[in-house]
Coordinates of C-alpha atoms in Angstrom, one line a residue:
X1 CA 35.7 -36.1 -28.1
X2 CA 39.3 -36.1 -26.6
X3 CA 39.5 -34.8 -23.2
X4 CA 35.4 -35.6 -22.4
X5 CA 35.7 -39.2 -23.9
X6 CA 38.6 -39.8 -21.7
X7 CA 38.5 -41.0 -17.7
X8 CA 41.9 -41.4 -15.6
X9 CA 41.1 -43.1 -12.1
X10 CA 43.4 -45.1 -9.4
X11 CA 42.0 -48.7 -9.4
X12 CA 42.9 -50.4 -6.1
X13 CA 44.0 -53.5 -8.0
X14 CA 45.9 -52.4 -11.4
X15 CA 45.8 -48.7 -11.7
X16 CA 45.2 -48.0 -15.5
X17 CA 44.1 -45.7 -17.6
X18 CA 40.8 -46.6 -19.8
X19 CA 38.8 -45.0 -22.4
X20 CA 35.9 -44.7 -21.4
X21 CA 32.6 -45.6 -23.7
X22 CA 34.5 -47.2 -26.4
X23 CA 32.7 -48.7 -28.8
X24 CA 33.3 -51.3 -31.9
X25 CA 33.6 -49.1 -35.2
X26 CA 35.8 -49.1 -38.4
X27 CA 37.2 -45.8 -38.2
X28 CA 37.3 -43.5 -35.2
X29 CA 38.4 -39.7 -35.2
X30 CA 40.1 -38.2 -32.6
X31 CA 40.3 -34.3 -32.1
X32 CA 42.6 -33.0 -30.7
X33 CA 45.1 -29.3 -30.3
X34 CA 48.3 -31.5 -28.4
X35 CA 50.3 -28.4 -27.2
X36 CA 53.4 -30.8 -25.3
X37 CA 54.2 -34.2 -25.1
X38 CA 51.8 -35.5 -22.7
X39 CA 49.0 -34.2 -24.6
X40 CA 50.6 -36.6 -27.3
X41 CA 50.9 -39.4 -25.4
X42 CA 46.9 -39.1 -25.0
X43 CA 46.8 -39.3 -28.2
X44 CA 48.7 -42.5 -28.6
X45 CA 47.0 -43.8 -26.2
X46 CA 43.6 -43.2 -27.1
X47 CA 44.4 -44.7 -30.8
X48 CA 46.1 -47.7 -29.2
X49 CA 43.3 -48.6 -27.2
X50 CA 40.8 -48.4 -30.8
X51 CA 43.0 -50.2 -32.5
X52 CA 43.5 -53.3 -30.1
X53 CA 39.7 -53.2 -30.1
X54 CA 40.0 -53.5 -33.7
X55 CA 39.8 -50.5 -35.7
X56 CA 41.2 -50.5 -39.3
X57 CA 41.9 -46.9 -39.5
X58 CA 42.5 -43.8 -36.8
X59 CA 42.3 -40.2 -38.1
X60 CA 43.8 -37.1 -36.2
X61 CA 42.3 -34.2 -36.7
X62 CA 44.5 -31.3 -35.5
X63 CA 43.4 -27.3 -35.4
X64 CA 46.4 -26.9 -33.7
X65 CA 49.6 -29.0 -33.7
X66 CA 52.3 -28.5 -31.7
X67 CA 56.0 -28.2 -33.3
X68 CA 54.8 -28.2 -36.9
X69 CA 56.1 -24.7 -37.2
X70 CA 59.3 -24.6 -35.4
X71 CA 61.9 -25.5 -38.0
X72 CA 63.2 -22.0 -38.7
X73 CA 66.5 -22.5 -38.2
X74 CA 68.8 -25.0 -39.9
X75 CA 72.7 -25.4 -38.9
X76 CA 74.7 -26.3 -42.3
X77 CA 77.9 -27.6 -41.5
X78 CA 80.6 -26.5 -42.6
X79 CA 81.6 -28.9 -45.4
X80 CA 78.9 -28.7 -48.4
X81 CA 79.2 -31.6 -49.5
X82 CA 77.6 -32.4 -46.1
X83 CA 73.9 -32.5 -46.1
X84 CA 72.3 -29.3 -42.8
X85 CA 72.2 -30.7 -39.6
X86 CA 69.1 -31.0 -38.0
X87 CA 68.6 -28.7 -35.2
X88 CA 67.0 -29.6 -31.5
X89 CA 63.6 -28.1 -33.1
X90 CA 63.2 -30.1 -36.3
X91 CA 64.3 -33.4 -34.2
X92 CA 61.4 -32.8 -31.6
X93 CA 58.9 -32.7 -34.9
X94 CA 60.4 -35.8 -36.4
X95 CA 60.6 -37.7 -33.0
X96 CA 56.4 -36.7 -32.6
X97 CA 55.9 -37.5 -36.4
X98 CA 57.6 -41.4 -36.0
X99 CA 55.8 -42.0 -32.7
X100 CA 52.2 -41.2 -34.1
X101 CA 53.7 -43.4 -37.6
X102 CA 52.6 -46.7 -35.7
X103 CA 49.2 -45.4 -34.6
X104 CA 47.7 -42.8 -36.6
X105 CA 46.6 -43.0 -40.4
X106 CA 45.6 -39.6 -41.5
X107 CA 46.0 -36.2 -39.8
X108 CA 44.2 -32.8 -41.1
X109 CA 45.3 -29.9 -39.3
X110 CA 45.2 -25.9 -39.8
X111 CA 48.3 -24.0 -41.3
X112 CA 51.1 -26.0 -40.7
X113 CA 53.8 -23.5 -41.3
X114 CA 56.1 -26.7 -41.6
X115 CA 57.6 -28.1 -44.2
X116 CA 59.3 -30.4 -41.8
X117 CA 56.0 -31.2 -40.6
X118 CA 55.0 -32.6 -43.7
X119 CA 58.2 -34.5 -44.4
X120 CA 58.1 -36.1 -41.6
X121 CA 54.6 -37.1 -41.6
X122 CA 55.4 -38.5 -44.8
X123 CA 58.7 -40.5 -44.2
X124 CA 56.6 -42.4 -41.4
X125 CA 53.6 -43.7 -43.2
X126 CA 50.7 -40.8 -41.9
X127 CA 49.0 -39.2 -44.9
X128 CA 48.9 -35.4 -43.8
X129 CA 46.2 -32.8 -45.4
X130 CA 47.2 -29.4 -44.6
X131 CA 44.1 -27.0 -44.4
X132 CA 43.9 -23.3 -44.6
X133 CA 41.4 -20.8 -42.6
X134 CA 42.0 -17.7 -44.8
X135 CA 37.7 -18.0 -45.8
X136 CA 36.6 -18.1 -42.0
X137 CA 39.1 -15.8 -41.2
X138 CA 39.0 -13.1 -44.8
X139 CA 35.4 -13.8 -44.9
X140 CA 34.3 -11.4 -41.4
X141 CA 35.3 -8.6 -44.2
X142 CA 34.6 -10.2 -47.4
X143 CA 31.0 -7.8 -48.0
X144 CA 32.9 -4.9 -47.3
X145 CA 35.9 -5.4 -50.0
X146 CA 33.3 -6.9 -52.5
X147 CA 30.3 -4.7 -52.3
X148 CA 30.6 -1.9 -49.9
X149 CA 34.3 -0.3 -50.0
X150 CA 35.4 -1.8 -53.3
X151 CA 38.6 -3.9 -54.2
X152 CA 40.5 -0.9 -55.1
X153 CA 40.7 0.2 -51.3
X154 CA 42.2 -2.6 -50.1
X155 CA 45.8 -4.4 -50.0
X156 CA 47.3 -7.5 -48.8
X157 CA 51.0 -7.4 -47.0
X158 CA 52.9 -10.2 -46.6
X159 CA 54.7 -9.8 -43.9
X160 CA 57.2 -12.6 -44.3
X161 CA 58.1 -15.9 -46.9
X162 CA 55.8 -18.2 -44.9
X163 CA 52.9 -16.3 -45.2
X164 CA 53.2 -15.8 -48.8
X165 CA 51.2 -18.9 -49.9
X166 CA 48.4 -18.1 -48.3
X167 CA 48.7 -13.6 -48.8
X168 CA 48.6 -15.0 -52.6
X169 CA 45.6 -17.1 -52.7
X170 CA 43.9 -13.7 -50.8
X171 CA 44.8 -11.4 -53.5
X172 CA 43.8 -13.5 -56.6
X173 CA 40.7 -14.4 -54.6
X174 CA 39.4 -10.9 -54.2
X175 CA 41.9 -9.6 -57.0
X176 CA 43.2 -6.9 -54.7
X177 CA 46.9 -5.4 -55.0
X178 CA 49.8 -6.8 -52.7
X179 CA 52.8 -5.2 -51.1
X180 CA 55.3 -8.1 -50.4
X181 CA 57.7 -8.1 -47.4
X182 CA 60.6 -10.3 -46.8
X183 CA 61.5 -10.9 -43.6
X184 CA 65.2 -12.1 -42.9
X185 CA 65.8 -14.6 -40.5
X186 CA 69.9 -15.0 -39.3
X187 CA 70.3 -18.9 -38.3
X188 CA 72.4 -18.3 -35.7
X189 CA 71.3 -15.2 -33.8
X190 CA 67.8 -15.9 -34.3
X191 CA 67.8 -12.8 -35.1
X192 CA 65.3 -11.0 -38.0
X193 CA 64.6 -8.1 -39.8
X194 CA 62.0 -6.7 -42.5
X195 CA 63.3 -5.3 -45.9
X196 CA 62.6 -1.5 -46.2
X197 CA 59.7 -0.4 -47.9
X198 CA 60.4 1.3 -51.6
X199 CA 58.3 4.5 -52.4
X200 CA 56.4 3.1 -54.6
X201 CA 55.1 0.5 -52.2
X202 CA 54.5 3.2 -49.5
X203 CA 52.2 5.2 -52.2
X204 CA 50.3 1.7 -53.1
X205 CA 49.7 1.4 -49.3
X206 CA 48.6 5.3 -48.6
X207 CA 44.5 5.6 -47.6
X208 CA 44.5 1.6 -47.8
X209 CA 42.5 -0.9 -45.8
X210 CA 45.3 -3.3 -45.1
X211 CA 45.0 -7.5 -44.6
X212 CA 47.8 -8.4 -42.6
X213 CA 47.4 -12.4 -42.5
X214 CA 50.3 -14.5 -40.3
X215 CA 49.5 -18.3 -39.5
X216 CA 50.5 -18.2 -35.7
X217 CA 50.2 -15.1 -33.2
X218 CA 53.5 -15.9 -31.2
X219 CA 54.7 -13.6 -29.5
X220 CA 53.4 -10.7 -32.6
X221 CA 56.7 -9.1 -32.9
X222 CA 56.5 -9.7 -36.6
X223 CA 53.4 -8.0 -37.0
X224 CA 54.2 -5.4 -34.4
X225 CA 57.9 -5.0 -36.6
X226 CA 55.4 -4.2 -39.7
X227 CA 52.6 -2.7 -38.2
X228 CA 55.2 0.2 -36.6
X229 CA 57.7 0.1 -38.8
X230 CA 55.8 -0.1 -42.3
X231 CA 51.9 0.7 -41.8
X232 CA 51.8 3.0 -40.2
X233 CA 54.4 5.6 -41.9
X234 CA 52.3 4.5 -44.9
X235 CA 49.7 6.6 -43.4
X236 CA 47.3 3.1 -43.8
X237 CA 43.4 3.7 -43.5
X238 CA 42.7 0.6 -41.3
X239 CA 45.2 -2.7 -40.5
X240 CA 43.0 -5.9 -40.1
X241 CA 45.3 -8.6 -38.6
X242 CA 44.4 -12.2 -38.9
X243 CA 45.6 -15.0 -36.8
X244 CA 45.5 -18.7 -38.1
X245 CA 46.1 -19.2 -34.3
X246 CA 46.5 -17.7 -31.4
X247 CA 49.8 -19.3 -29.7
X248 CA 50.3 -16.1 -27.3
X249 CA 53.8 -16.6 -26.2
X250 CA 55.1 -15.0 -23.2
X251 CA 58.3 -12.8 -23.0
X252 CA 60.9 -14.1 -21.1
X253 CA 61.3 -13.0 -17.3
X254 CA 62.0 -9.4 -17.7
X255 CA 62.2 -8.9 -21.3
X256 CA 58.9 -6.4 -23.1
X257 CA 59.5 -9.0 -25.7
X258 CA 56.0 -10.9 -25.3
X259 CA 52.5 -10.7 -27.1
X260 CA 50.5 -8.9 -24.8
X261 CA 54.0 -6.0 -24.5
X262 CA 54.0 -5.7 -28.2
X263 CA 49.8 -5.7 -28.9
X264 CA 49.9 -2.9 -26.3
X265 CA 52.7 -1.1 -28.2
X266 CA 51.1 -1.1 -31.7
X267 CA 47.4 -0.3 -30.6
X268 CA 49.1 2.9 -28.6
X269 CA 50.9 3.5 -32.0
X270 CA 48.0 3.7 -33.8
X271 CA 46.3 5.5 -31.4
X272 CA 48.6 8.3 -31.7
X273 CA 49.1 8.3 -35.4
X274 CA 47.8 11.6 -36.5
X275 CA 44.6 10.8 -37.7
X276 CA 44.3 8.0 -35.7
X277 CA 44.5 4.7 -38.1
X278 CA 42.2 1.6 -36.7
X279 CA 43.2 -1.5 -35.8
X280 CA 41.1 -4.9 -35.8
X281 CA 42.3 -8.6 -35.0
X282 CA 40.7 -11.6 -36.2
X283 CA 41.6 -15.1 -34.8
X284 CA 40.1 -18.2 -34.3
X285 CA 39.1 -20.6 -31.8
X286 CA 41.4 -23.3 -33.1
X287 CA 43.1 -24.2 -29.5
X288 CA 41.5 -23.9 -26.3
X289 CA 41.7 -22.0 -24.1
X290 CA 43.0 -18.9 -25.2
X291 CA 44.5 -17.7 -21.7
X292 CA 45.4 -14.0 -21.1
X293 CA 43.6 -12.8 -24.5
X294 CA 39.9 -13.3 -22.8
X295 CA 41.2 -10.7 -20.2
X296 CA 42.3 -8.6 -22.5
X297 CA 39.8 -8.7 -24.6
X298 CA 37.4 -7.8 -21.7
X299 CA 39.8 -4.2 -22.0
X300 CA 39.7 -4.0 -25.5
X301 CA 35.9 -4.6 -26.2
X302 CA 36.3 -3.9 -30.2
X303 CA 39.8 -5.1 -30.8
X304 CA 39.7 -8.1 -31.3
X305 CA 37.1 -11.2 -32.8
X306 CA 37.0 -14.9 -32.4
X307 CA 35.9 -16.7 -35.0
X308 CA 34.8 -20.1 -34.7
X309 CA 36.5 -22.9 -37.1
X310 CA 34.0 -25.6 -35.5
X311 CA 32.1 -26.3 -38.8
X312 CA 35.0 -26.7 -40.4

């Protein structure tokens, strides 16, 4: 296992990092959630040390991987001829993808949100297998749409383009209705908004048990934008969010623009939404550990629910 199977000590003589308990196999597996470049390094290290001992093939097996959504943004130049440039995001991904080319054979991860991810993976010789936790994640609630409430009282809102894959398979799965949202993203303001909702989507939505599914909590203010904006004017039953992963980024010094700031905003939101409409979130534990959320958790007893992705 990555960070138990791994010793760093100061030998008097060389001074070197070792991994510790290795042993002769064919194949080895390493699992890991790298969040920054040293936790890829690790990673390097650890295969290059099984594969000087002789391994044929190293697998990575990612719940979380760092980068492999951050490829928004894309500058075009200004001739079209010209193919976009590459921003400082995508470069980080491809500079990560190339160094784990010489070392790694196979990565599975959890939602990669990035198409650049893949690419990249590809263009450097690592054969990547994207998975999907929408059946740990949908299935907490899967009695109630199926047998106890009924199909016909729930509804699936995409809350954005990259979420639409996985919103789709949710609806044909449990053949339930969707309202589909498109968020718009402005390259160079990093700016974004979500469409207005027609009235005929606002009726569709009206006593409804919502699934609200986004691959990565960041700092919510997508969901929060839909949630306040959309859902609740809907006059919603219940909104059950579910989070791929829980990233939880902060708001910069000063600015109510971080998770736990907008979480706060939409549960007092729906608090005072006359009646009150309930709110549920569902994440998993695909990156350890989750930081402020246990705290806040400990304050919001039935808010939110872990659910463990370790079988998988």
């Amino acid at each position: 296992i990555f960070k138990r199977g791994m010793q760093y000590y100061e030998d008097p003589n060389e001074g070197e990092r070792k991994v510790v308990g290795m042993i002769n196999v064919k194949s080895v597996y390493i699992v890991a959630s790298p969040l920054d470049e040293q936790d890829f390094d690790e990673i390097r290290f650890i295969a290059n040390q099984y594969l000087s001992n002789g391994v044929l093939e190293v697998n990575l097996v990612s719940p979380f991987l760092a980068y492999e959504r951050e490829d928004k943004n894309i500058a075009k130049r200004r001739d079209p001829n010209q193919p976009p440039e590459y921003n400082a995001r995508i470069i980080k991904i491809q500079s990560e993808m190339r160094s784990l080319g010489s070392v790694i054979n196979r990565i599975a991860t959890f939602e990669p949100h990035s198409s650049a991810t893949h690419a990249f993976a590809a263009l450097s010789g690592i054969a990547l297998a994207p998975l999907s936790m929408e059946e740990e994640l949908i299935g907490q609630i899967s009695e109630r749409i199926i047998k106890t409430e009924g199909s016909d009282k729930w509804v699936v809102v995409r809350p954005d383009e990259g979420r639409n894959i996985v919103a789709t398979r949710i609806e044909e799965r449990f053949r339930l209705d969707g309202v589909h949202l498109s968020q718009i993203r402005v390259s160079s303001s990093l700016n974004k908004s979500v469409e207005v909702l027609q009235e005929d989507e606002k009726k569709r939505l009206k006593g409804k048990n919502v699934i609200l599914y986004d691959d990565e909590g960041g700092s919510l203010g997508t969901i929060k934008n839909v949630v306040i904006k959309h859902l609740l004017p809907s006059d919603v039953e219940s909104i059950n969010i579910f989070l791929a992963h829980a990233r939880l980024q902060e708001g910069k010094p000063g600015d109510r623009n971080g998770w736990e700031d907008n979480l706060k905003e939409m549960i007092e939101a729906a608090e005072k939404h006359k009646p009150p409409i309930k709110l549920k979130i569902y994440t998993t534990d695909s990156r350890m550990p989750v930081g402020k959320l246990k705290k806040f958790m400990s304050e919001h007893r039935d808010l939110i629910e872990i659910i463990s992705v370790a079988d998988k």
